[in-house]
């Protein structure tokens, strides 16, 4: 069987735990196997990842708990495994060996806290207890000998929602966190992990196989940039072998969202997108004065799930994508909770496929042809922008002066939102995505490669429908 490709060994470790948990749960022995799974992950006798085999197994045991749903008392989708955190000592302004002990002492002269001193060897020293990390010393050093080091998890979080506790363990600020998951992918030790609902997914698929319900697997359009070792049609076949009644494109929900969002934009005159839950949460927590600017339309995931439930109230819906924040969206009672029954990631889908010993490259291809070109390109930054432009055209709203601004990454989102707040935005519609380059940069993608955006566009061009109305007509009937 072809081994799945992951960007990092951390992802591979996470996958191995998920796979073992899925195998044990499927055969009904998970509770008996809880003690044994860490030993399968770290068989020993010599450690391969940590200082000793016992620490490896202790961390694996924590991973098993998170794979089973994690801490129910923790409202965040992200959990920090204390034992796995390296307590990175890296942080703050540091003087490197490039320091020449010069006479000018511009670093000290420009330090507002006067926390730089010079010892007998004339090398600069920074008193970190007084340093406020303003960077003035680094800016003024003629040798660029002073640099700012940041822990990987902190560097990845553009809204400063993660920091070190006094003991060095990472800690998440719940008031700021958007659940984007950038820190989980950035942590080199895999200490930050997203809760898994893979067991719930297995239950739904088993019920579908037993004829108790119809289970629909809704796949994010970014799936076209994943599973490079197999064809997309083979992945669709594999999902159906898992037990799904049908595989549906979330891109069809994207067509619905874009069509409705265009009308809302024209009516309100200024809007932000509602597709990325981390972006929406960021507005709600950091820019509450802009909450009314958020589109009232459901996200593509929720919109297509809503349509499925309207046509079959007893069906079950499972969403699969690259996003951790989507798992939070599942529990929002006023938005998506009635429509989406379970959410898993591409990493978890890969674990399920291998747990059931499904060899994707050997399977026949089954079509996935629900959506239009415009719905499919939602997966990359700029896709929603183009889809709304198309929807305005198809609705005949040609007198509206459409000025989109597409941004990705929370730092880019912050800039655009600040401009909207201050009425200096050179546009009237913000397409905001928390992950860099859009959903193809999601933390739970199997790979993050340069070719992923090209894969999405190629997938879009393969659509049978080149218009949004053309994709929606078979499911919604004639549109206004």
Short mmCIF file of C-alpha atoms in Angstrom, two decimals:
data_model
loop_
_atom_site.label_atom_id
_atom_site.label_comp_id
_atom_site.label_asym_id
_atom_site.label_seq_id
_atom_site.Cartn_x
_atom_site.Cartn_y
_atom_site.Cartn_z
CA UNK A 1 0.00 0.00 0.00
CA UNK A 2 1.29 3.47 -0.88
CA UNK A 3 2.23 5.37 2.24
CA UNK A 4 0.53 8.76 2.66
CA UNK A 5 2.66 11.82 2.29
CA UNK A 6 2.80 14.38 5.07
CA UNK A 7 4.77 17.56 5.38
CA UNK A 8 6.25 16.70 8.77
CA UNK A 9 6.97 13.82 11.14
CA UNK A 10 4.65 15.51 13.63
CA UNK A 11 1.73 15.05 11.23
CA UNK A 12 2.76 11.43 10.70
CA UNK A 13 2.77 10.81 14.46
CA UNK A 14 -0.68 12.36 14.80
CA UNK A 15 -1.93 10.20 11.92
CA UNK A 16 -0.55 7.01 13.49
CA UNK A 17 -2.43 7.68 16.73
CA UNK A 18 -5.67 8.45 14.89
CA UNK A 19 -5.31 5.31 12.81
CA UNK A 20 -4.73 3.06 15.85
CA UNK A 21 -7.69 4.62 17.68
CA UNK A 22 -9.92 4.12 14.64
CA UNK A 23 -8.89 0.47 14.25
CA UNK A 24 -9.55 -0.33 17.91
CA UNK A 25 -12.86 1.55 17.98
CA UNK A 26 -14.11 -0.16 14.83
CA UNK A 27 -13.51 -3.61 16.28
CA UNK A 28 -14.98 -2.60 19.65
CA UNK A 29 -11.80 -2.94 21.73
CA UNK A 30 -10.80 0.69 22.21
CA UNK A 31 -11.23 0.75 25.99
CA UNK A 32 -9.13 -2.39 26.34
CA UNK A 33 -6.50 -1.05 23.92
CA UNK A 34 -6.05 2.39 25.49
CA UNK A 35 -3.03 1.20 27.45
CA UNK A 36 -1.54 -0.70 24.51
CA UNK A 37 -1.85 1.98 21.80
CA UNK A 38 0.98 4.14 23.24
CA UNK A 39 3.20 1.04 23.17
CA UNK A 40 2.36 0.51 19.49
CA UNK A 41 3.28 4.11 18.79
CA UNK A 42 6.51 3.92 20.81
CA UNK A 43 7.47 0.20 20.93
CA UNK A 44 10.97 0.79 22.32
CA UNK A 45 13.17 -0.31 23.87
CA UNK A 46 15.10 2.77 22.73
CA UNK A 47 13.38 6.14 22.31
CA UNK A 48 13.18 7.66 18.83
CA UNK A 49 11.54 11.01 19.58
CA UNK A 50 12.11 11.96 23.22
CA UNK A 51 14.60 11.54 26.06
CA UNK A 52 13.18 8.18 27.11
CA UNK A 53 10.64 5.63 25.98
CA UNK A 54 8.43 6.36 28.99
CA UNK A 55 8.00 10.01 28.05
CA UNK A 56 7.22 9.00 24.48
CA UNK A 57 4.46 6.70 25.71
CA UNK A 58 3.11 9.25 28.18
CA UNK A 59 2.75 11.79 25.38
CA UNK A 60 1.20 9.18 23.09
CA UNK A 61 -1.35 8.43 25.81
CA UNK A 62 -2.33 12.10 25.87
CA UNK A 63 -2.67 12.04 22.11
CA UNK A 64 -5.01 9.07 22.38
CA UNK A 65 -7.27 11.04 24.75
CA UNK A 66 -7.42 13.96 22.31
CA UNK A 67 -8.15 11.55 19.45
CA UNK A 68 -11.13 10.38 21.50
CA UNK A 69 -12.53 13.88 21.85
CA UNK A 70 -10.21 15.47 24.38
CA UNK A 71 -11.04 17.50 27.47
CA UNK A 72 -14.77 18.19 27.51
CA UNK A 73 -14.22 21.08 29.92
CA UNK A 74 -11.89 22.88 27.53
CA UNK A 75 -13.99 25.05 25.17
CA UNK A 76 -11.18 25.32 22.63
CA UNK A 77 -10.67 22.88 19.78
CA UNK A 78 -6.95 23.10 20.50
CA UNK A 79 -5.33 21.39 23.45
CA UNK A 80 -1.76 21.70 24.68
CA UNK A 81 0.03 18.56 25.81
CA UNK A 82 2.20 19.83 28.65
CA UNK A 83 4.60 16.89 28.51
CA UNK A 84 5.15 17.42 24.77
CA UNK A 85 5.91 21.14 25.01
CA UNK A 86 9.66 21.75 24.79
CA UNK A 87 9.34 24.86 27.00
CA UNK A 88 11.34 26.62 24.30
CA UNK A 89 13.88 28.93 25.96
CA UNK A 90 14.01 30.94 22.74
CA UNK A 91 12.38 34.32 23.07
CA UNK A 92 13.02 38.03 23.05
CA UNK A 93 15.95 40.17 21.96
CA UNK A 94 19.30 38.40 21.91
CA UNK A 95 22.85 39.53 21.23
CA UNK A 96 24.65 37.22 18.82
CA UNK A 97 28.36 36.54 18.33
CA UNK A 98 28.37 39.21 15.63
CA UNK A 99 28.58 41.87 18.36
CA UNK A 100 31.93 43.69 18.03
CA UNK A 101 31.80 45.64 21.28
CA UNK A 102 32.00 48.87 19.30
CA UNK A 103 32.51 52.32 20.81
CA UNK A 104 29.34 53.90 19.48
CA UNK A 105 27.01 51.79 21.66
CA UNK A 106 24.04 52.83 19.54
CA UNK A 107 22.09 49.84 20.90
CA UNK A 108 22.37 51.10 24.47
CA UNK A 109 21.85 54.74 23.53
CA UNK A 110 18.55 53.96 21.80
CA UNK A 111 17.18 51.54 24.40
CA UNK A 112 14.20 53.25 26.09
CA UNK A 113 14.53 51.03 29.17
CA UNK A 114 18.33 51.32 29.46
CA UNK A 115 18.59 47.56 29.85
CA UNK A 116 21.76 47.08 27.78
CA UNK A 117 25.13 46.91 29.51
CA UNK A 118 28.70 45.93 28.58
CA UNK A 119 30.92 43.54 30.49
CA UNK A 120 34.72 43.35 30.65
CA UNK A 121 34.76 41.61 27.26
CA UNK A 122 32.89 44.65 25.81
CA UNK A 123 30.11 42.38 24.51
CA UNK A 124 26.58 43.80 24.86
CA UNK A 125 24.23 42.17 27.37
CA UNK A 126 20.44 42.59 27.57
CA UNK A 127 18.61 42.47 30.91
CA UNK A 128 15.52 40.55 29.78
CA UNK A 129 13.66 41.34 32.98
CA UNK A 130 13.59 44.99 31.86
CA UNK A 131 13.43 44.52 28.05
CA UNK A 132 10.12 45.37 26.40
CA UNK A 133 11.20 43.93 23.02
CA UNK A 134 10.70 47.19 21.17
CA UNK A 135 13.52 46.28 18.79
CA UNK A 136 15.26 49.66 18.87
CA UNK A 137 18.57 48.04 19.77
CA UNK A 138 18.41 45.72 16.76
CA UNK A 139 17.37 48.56 14.49
CA UNK A 140 20.35 50.69 15.48
CA UNK A 141 23.10 48.06 15.67
CA UNK A 142 25.49 48.67 12.75
CA UNK A 143 26.43 44.96 12.64
CA UNK A 144 22.88 43.57 12.84
CA UNK A 145 24.21 41.65 15.82
CA UNK A 146 20.96 41.82 17.79
CA UNK A 147 18.01 39.73 16.70
CA UNK A 148 14.56 38.95 18.01
CA UNK A 149 13.88 35.28 18.58
CA UNK A 150 10.31 34.08 18.91
CA UNK A 151 8.98 30.64 19.83
CA UNK A 152 7.51 28.92 16.76
CA UNK A 153 3.99 28.78 18.17
CA UNK A 154 4.07 32.45 19.14
CA UNK A 155 5.54 33.46 15.80
CA UNK A 156 2.75 31.68 13.94
CA UNK A 157 -0.01 33.43 15.90
CA UNK A 158 -0.46 36.86 14.36
CA UNK A 159 -2.88 38.03 17.04
CA UNK A 160 -0.71 37.13 20.04
CA UNK A 161 -3.17 34.59 21.44
CA UNK A 162 -0.46 32.19 22.64
CA UNK A 163 2.29 32.79 25.16
CA UNK A 164 4.51 30.98 27.63
CA UNK A 165 3.41 30.32 31.19
CA UNK A 166 5.92 31.06 33.98
CA UNK A 167 7.08 27.45 33.75
CA UNK A 168 7.69 27.78 30.00
CA UNK A 169 4.70 25.69 28.84
CA UNK A 170 2.64 27.23 26.04
CA UNK A 171 -0.75 28.65 26.99
CA UNK A 172 -3.64 29.86 24.82
CA UNK A 173 -5.54 33.07 25.56
CA UNK A 174 -9.16 32.03 25.06
CA UNK A 175 -10.29 35.63 24.71
CA UNK A 176 -8.12 36.14 21.63
CA UNK A 177 -7.83 32.71 20.00
CA UNK A 178 -9.64 32.29 16.69
CA UNK A 179 -9.03 28.50 16.54
CA UNK A 180 -7.27 28.95 13.20
CA UNK A 181 -4.78 26.26 14.23
CA UNK A 182 -1.66 27.93 12.86
CA UNK A 183 0.15 27.22 16.14
CA UNK A 184 -0.64 23.51 15.93
CA UNK A 185 1.04 23.19 12.55
CA UNK A 186 3.96 25.43 13.57
CA UNK A 187 4.89 23.63 16.81
CA UNK A 188 7.93 21.44 15.98
CA UNK A 189 7.13 19.09 18.87
CA UNK A 190 3.44 18.59 18.12
CA UNK A 191 2.47 19.85 21.56
CA UNK A 192 -0.63 21.68 20.26
CA UNK A 193 -3.26 19.29 18.92
CA UNK A 194 -6.82 19.65 17.66
CA UNK A 195 -9.57 17.57 19.23
CA UNK A 196 -10.81 14.78 17.02
CA UNK A 197 -14.36 13.58 16.39
CA UNK A 198 -13.25 10.60 14.37
CA UNK A 199 -15.18 8.23 16.66
CA UNK A 200 -18.42 10.10 15.99
CA UNK A 201 -17.65 9.86 12.27
CA UNK A 202 -17.17 6.09 12.53
CA UNK A 203 -20.51 5.75 14.33
CA UNK A 204 -22.35 7.68 11.61
CA UNK A 205 -20.72 5.66 8.81
CA UNK A 206 -21.58 2.40 10.59
CA UNK A 207 -25.23 3.48 10.91
CA UNK A 208 -25.27 4.30 7.23
CA UNK A 209 -23.90 0.87 6.35
CA UNK A 210 -26.56 -0.70 8.55
CA UNK A 211 -29.30 1.21 6.75
CA UNK A 212 -30.21 3.36 9.78
CA UNK A 213 -29.57 6.64 7.96
CA UNK A 214 -28.07 8.15 4.85
CA UNK A 215 -24.68 9.70 5.54
CA UNK A 216 -23.37 12.38 3.23
CA UNK A 217 -19.67 13.23 3.27
CA UNK A 218 -19.27 16.90 2.33
CA UNK A 219 -15.74 17.50 1.07
CA UNK A 220 -14.07 20.92 1.03
CA UNK A 221 -12.92 22.12 -2.41
CA UNK A 222 -9.32 22.10 -1.17
CA UNK A 223 -9.49 18.29 -1.33
CA UNK A 224 -8.34 18.71 -4.92
CA UNK A 225 -4.91 19.74 -3.62
CA UNK A 226 -4.58 16.74 -1.29
CA UNK A 227 -4.05 12.98 -1.67
CA UNK A 228 -1.47 13.50 -4.41
CA UNK A 229 -0.76 9.78 -4.53
CA UNK A 230 -4.27 9.02 -5.86
CA UNK A 231 -6.81 10.54 -8.21
CA UNK A 232 -9.71 12.55 -6.78
CA UNK A 233 -12.23 10.08 -8.22
CA UNK A 234 -10.45 7.28 -6.32
CA UNK A 235 -10.71 9.27 -3.10
CA UNK A 236 -14.46 9.59 -3.71
CA UNK A 237 -14.69 5.82 -4.14
CA UNK A 238 -12.68 5.30 -0.97
CA UNK A 239 -15.02 7.54 1.03
CA UNK A 240 -18.01 5.54 -0.19
CA UNK A 241 -16.25 2.33 0.83
CA UNK A 242 -15.96 3.80 4.32
CA UNK A 243 -19.76 3.76 4.38
CA UNK A 244 -20.89 7.14 3.08
CA UNK A 245 -24.11 7.08 1.06
CA UNK A 246 -22.88 9.89 -1.16
CA UNK A 247 -20.02 12.35 -1.47
CA UNK A 248 -21.05 15.97 -2.03
CA UNK A 249 -18.93 19.00 -2.85
CA UNK A 250 -18.95 21.83 -0.32
CA UNK A 251 -18.19 23.84 -3.46
CA UNK A 252 -21.88 23.54 -4.33
CA UNK A 253 -22.60 25.27 -1.03
CA UNK A 254 -20.00 27.85 -2.08
CA UNK A 255 -22.03 28.50 -5.23
CA UNK A 256 -25.10 29.05 -3.06
CA UNK A 257 -23.23 31.33 -0.67
CA UNK A 258 -21.65 33.41 -3.44
CA UNK A 259 -24.99 33.87 -5.19
CA UNK A 260 -26.71 35.06 -2.00
CA UNK A 261 -23.72 37.06 -0.77
CA UNK A 262 -23.65 39.09 -3.98
CA UNK A 263 -27.24 40.18 -3.41
CA UNK A 264 -26.55 41.03 0.24
CA UNK A 265 -23.49 43.07 -0.73
CA UNK A 266 -25.42 45.07 -3.30
CA UNK A 267 -28.16 45.79 -0.75
CA UNK A 268 -25.84 46.78 2.12
CA UNK A 269 -23.06 48.41 0.15
CA UNK A 270 -20.24 47.08 2.36
CA UNK A 271 -19.61 43.57 3.62
CA UNK A 272 -17.11 41.03 4.90
CA UNK A 273 -17.28 37.35 3.95
CA UNK A 274 -18.67 34.69 6.28
CA UNK A 275 -16.98 31.61 4.84
CA UNK A 276 -13.92 31.36 7.13
CA UNK A 277 -14.99 30.75 10.76
CA UNK A 278 -11.63 31.91 12.15
CA UNK A 279 -11.94 35.21 10.25
CA UNK A 280 -15.51 35.66 11.49
CA UNK A 281 -14.48 34.88 15.07
CA UNK A 282 -11.62 37.36 14.77
CA UNK A 283 -14.05 40.11 13.80
CA UNK A 284 -16.40 39.22 16.64
CA UNK A 285 -13.65 39.26 19.29
CA UNK A 286 -11.24 41.94 18.04
CA UNK A 287 -13.45 44.18 15.89
CA UNK A 288 -16.91 43.95 17.52
CA UNK A 289 -17.93 47.27 15.96
CA UNK A 290 -17.76 45.55 12.56
CA UNK A 291 -19.97 42.57 13.46
CA UNK A 292 -22.88 43.97 11.44
CA UNK A 293 -20.63 44.02 8.39
CA UNK A 294 -20.27 40.22 8.45
CA UNK A 295 -22.38 38.54 5.80
CA UNK A 296 -25.46 36.89 7.28
CA UNK A 297 -25.15 34.01 4.83
CA UNK A 298 -24.12 30.59 6.06
CA UNK A 299 -20.69 29.26 5.21
CA UNK A 300 -20.52 26.90 2.20
CA UNK A 301 -20.22 23.91 4.56
CA UNK A 302 -23.35 24.86 6.49
CA UNK A 303 -25.26 25.97 3.40
CA UNK A 304 -24.92 22.65 1.58
CA UNK A 305 -25.61 20.74 4.82
CA UNK A 306 -28.75 22.82 5.29
CA UNK A 307 -29.90 21.92 1.78
CA UNK A 308 -29.25 18.21 2.43
CA UNK A 309 -31.25 18.33 5.70
CA UNK A 310 -34.12 20.14 4.00
CA UNK A 311 -34.35 17.37 1.42
CA UNK A 312 -33.77 14.52 3.91
CA UNK A 313 -34.34 15.60 7.54
CA UNK A 314 -33.12 12.22 8.83
CA UNK A 315 -29.82 12.22 6.99
CA UNK A 316 -26.44 12.69 8.66
CA UNK A 317 -23.83 15.10 7.36
CA UNK A 318 -20.07 14.82 7.80
CA UNK A 319 -17.80 17.62 6.66
CA UNK A 320 -14.19 16.91 5.74
CA UNK A 321 -11.68 19.69 5.21
CA UNK A 322 -8.36 21.22 6.27
CA UNK A 323 -9.76 23.44 9.01
CA UNK A 324 -9.72 23.28 12.82
CA UNK A 325 -11.96 26.34 13.23
CA UNK A 326 -14.71 24.48 11.35
CA UNK A 327 -14.94 22.13 14.31
CA UNK A 328 -16.03 25.08 16.44
CA UNK A 329 -18.51 26.16 13.78
CA UNK A 330 -20.22 22.80 14.21
CA UNK A 331 -21.37 23.78 17.71
CA UNK A 332 -22.68 27.28 16.99
CA UNK A 333 -26.42 26.91 17.74
CA UNK A 334 -27.52 29.99 15.80
CA UNK A 335 -25.64 29.09 12.64
CA UNK A 336 -24.64 25.56 11.81
CA UNK A 337 -25.40 23.17 14.68
CA UNK A 338 -28.72 21.99 13.19
CA UNK A 339 -27.10 21.06 9.89
CA UNK A 340 -23.63 19.58 10.43
CA UNK A 341 -23.44 16.38 12.48
CA UNK A 342 -19.69 15.75 12.43
CA UNK A 343 -16.50 17.39 11.20
CA UNK A 344 -13.22 15.68 10.42
CA UNK A 345 -10.02 16.84 8.75
CA UNK A 346 -8.06 15.54 5.79
CA UNK A 347 -5.57 14.07 8.27
CA UNK A 348 -8.38 12.16 9.96
CA UNK A 349 -9.82 11.03 6.63
CA UNK A 350 -6.42 9.62 5.69
CA UNK A 351 -6.28 7.77 9.02
CA UNK A 352 -9.75 6.30 8.42
CA UNK A 353 -8.90 5.19 4.89
CA UNK A 354 -5.81 3.37 6.11
CA UNK A 355 -7.51 1.98 9.22
CA UNK A 356 -9.98 0.24 6.90
CA UNK A 357 -7.12 -0.85 4.61
CA UNK A 358 -8.50 0.95 1.58
CA UNK A 359 -5.83 1.20 -1.12
CA UNK A 360 -6.88 4.33 -3.01
CA UNK A 361 -4.62 4.03 -6.11
CA UNK A 362 -6.17 0.64 -6.96
CA UNK A 363 -9.78 1.85 -6.92
CA UNK A 364 -12.02 2.83 -9.80
CA UNK A 365 -12.86 6.51 -10.09
CA UNK A 366 -16.28 7.88 -9.22
CA UNK A 367 -17.29 11.38 -10.31
CA UNK A 368 -17.56 14.44 -8.13
CA UNK A 369 -19.39 16.95 -10.27
CA UNK A 370 -21.84 18.93 -8.19
CA UNK A 371 -20.37 22.43 -8.35
CA UNK A 372 -19.31 25.14 -10.77
CA UNK A 373 -15.82 26.43 -11.50
CA UNK A 374 -16.49 29.37 -9.19
CA UNK A 375 -17.57 27.25 -6.25
CA UNK A 376 -14.47 25.08 -6.55
CA UNK A 377 -11.95 27.93 -6.50
CA UNK A 378 -13.16 29.02 -3.04
CA UNK A 379 -10.28 26.90 -1.72
CA UNK A 380 -7.65 29.49 -2.55
CA UNK A 381 -7.36 33.17 -1.75
CA UNK A 382 -9.23 35.25 -4.31
CA UNK A 383 -11.69 32.50 -5.19
CA UNK A 384 -14.61 33.99 -3.27
CA UNK A 385 -13.79 37.42 -4.70
CA UNK A 386 -14.10 36.07 -8.24
CA UNK A 387 -17.25 34.08 -7.40
CA UNK A 388 -19.06 37.14 -6.02
CA UNK A 389 -18.10 39.11 -9.14
CA UNK A 390 -19.60 36.32 -11.26
CA UNK A 391 -22.75 36.18 -9.08
CA UNK A 392 -23.30 39.93 -9.43
CA UNK A 393 -23.04 39.51 -13.19
CA UNK A 394 -25.44 36.54 -13.29
CA UNK A 395 -27.93 38.38 -11.08
CA UNK A 396 -27.87 41.32 -13.47
CA UNK A 397 -26.57 43.68 -10.76
CA UNK A 398 -24.32 45.64 -13.08
CA UNK A 399 -24.76 49.09 -11.56
CA UNK A 400 -23.05 48.14 -8.29
CA UNK A 401 -19.43 49.32 -8.11
CA UNK A 402 -17.80 46.13 -6.82
CA UNK A 403 -14.43 46.76 -5.14
CA UNK A 404 -13.20 43.54 -3.51
CA UNK A 405 -10.23 43.25 -1.17
CA UNK A 406 -8.98 39.71 -0.66
CA UNK A 407 -6.64 39.05 2.26
CA UNK A 408 -5.24 35.88 3.80
CA UNK A 409 -3.41 35.35 7.07
CA UNK A 410 -4.67 37.07 10.20
CA UNK A 411 -2.09 39.83 9.92
CA UNK A 412 -3.44 40.70 6.47
CA UNK A 413 -7.00 40.43 7.77
CA UNK A 414 -6.16 42.81 10.61
CA UNK A 415 -4.87 45.46 8.21
CA UNK A 416 -8.01 45.32 6.06
CA UNK A 417 -10.34 45.36 9.05
CA UNK A 418 -8.52 48.32 10.59
CA UNK A 419 -8.99 50.17 7.32
CA UNK A 420 -12.70 49.29 7.24
CA UNK A 421 -13.02 50.43 10.85
CA UNK A 422 -11.32 53.74 10.06
CA UNK A 423 -13.24 54.19 6.78
CA UNK A 424 -10.03 54.12 4.73
CA UNK A 425 -10.54 50.76 3.02
CA UNK A 426 -10.14 51.04 -0.74
CA UNK A 427 -12.97 48.63 -1.33
CA UNK A 428 -16.43 47.54 -0.20
CA UNK A 429 -16.05 43.76 0.22
CA UNK A 430 -13.41 41.93 2.28
CA UNK A 431 -12.74 38.32 1.41
CA UNK A 432 -10.95 37.27 4.60
CA UNK A 433 -9.22 33.94 5.18
CA UNK A 434 -7.28 33.23 8.35
CA UNK A 435 -4.89 30.78 6.69
CA UNK A 436 -2.22 32.07 4.35
CA UNK A 437 -3.28 31.54 0.71
CA UNK A 438 -6.71 30.41 1.88
CA UNK A 439 -7.99 26.94 2.72
CA UNK A 440 -5.11 25.29 0.87
CA UNK A 441 -2.97 26.61 3.73
CA UNK A 442 -5.18 25.03 6.42
CA UNK A 443 -3.37 23.43 9.37
CA UNK A 444 -4.84 19.98 8.72
CA UNK A 445 -3.90 19.71 5.06
CA UNK A 446 -1.79 16.65 4.29
CA UNK A 447 0.60 18.87 2.34
CA UNK A 448 1.24 22.58 1.94
CA UNK A 449 2.86 22.86 -1.47
CA UNK A 450 3.26 25.55 -4.11
CA UNK A 451 1.33 23.42 -6.58
CA UNK A 452 -1.76 23.30 -4.37
CA UNK A 453 -3.24 26.53 -5.77
CA UNK A 454 -2.66 25.26 -9.30
CA UNK A 455 -4.41 22.01 -8.34
CA UNK A 456 -7.45 23.96 -7.19
CA UNK A 457 -7.65 25.95 -10.41
CA UNK A 458 -7.25 22.79 -12.48
CA UNK A 459 -10.03 21.18 -10.46
CA UNK A 460 -12.21 24.21 -11.13
CA UNK A 461 -11.62 24.08 -14.86
CA UNK A 462 -12.68 20.43 -14.90
CA UNK A 463 -16.18 21.39 -13.73
CA UNK A 464 -19.01 20.73 -16.16
CA UNK A 465 -20.57 24.06 -15.18
CA UNK A 466 -18.97 27.40 -15.98
CA UNK A 467 -21.74 29.44 -14.36
CA UNK A 468 -23.09 29.52 -10.83
CA UNK A 469 -26.68 29.35 -12.02
CA UNK A 470 -25.84 26.30 -14.09
CA UNK A 471 -24.69 24.47 -10.96
CA UNK A 472 -27.61 25.62 -8.82
CA UNK A 473 -30.44 25.03 -11.29
CA UNK A 474 -30.58 21.22 -10.81
CA UNK A 475 -30.76 21.54 -7.00
CA UNK A 476 -32.60 24.81 -6.35
CA UNK A 477 -34.64 25.21 -9.53
CA UNK A 478 -35.00 28.51 -11.41
CA UNK A 479 -33.25 31.41 -9.63
CA UNK A 480 -34.26 35.06 -9.45
#
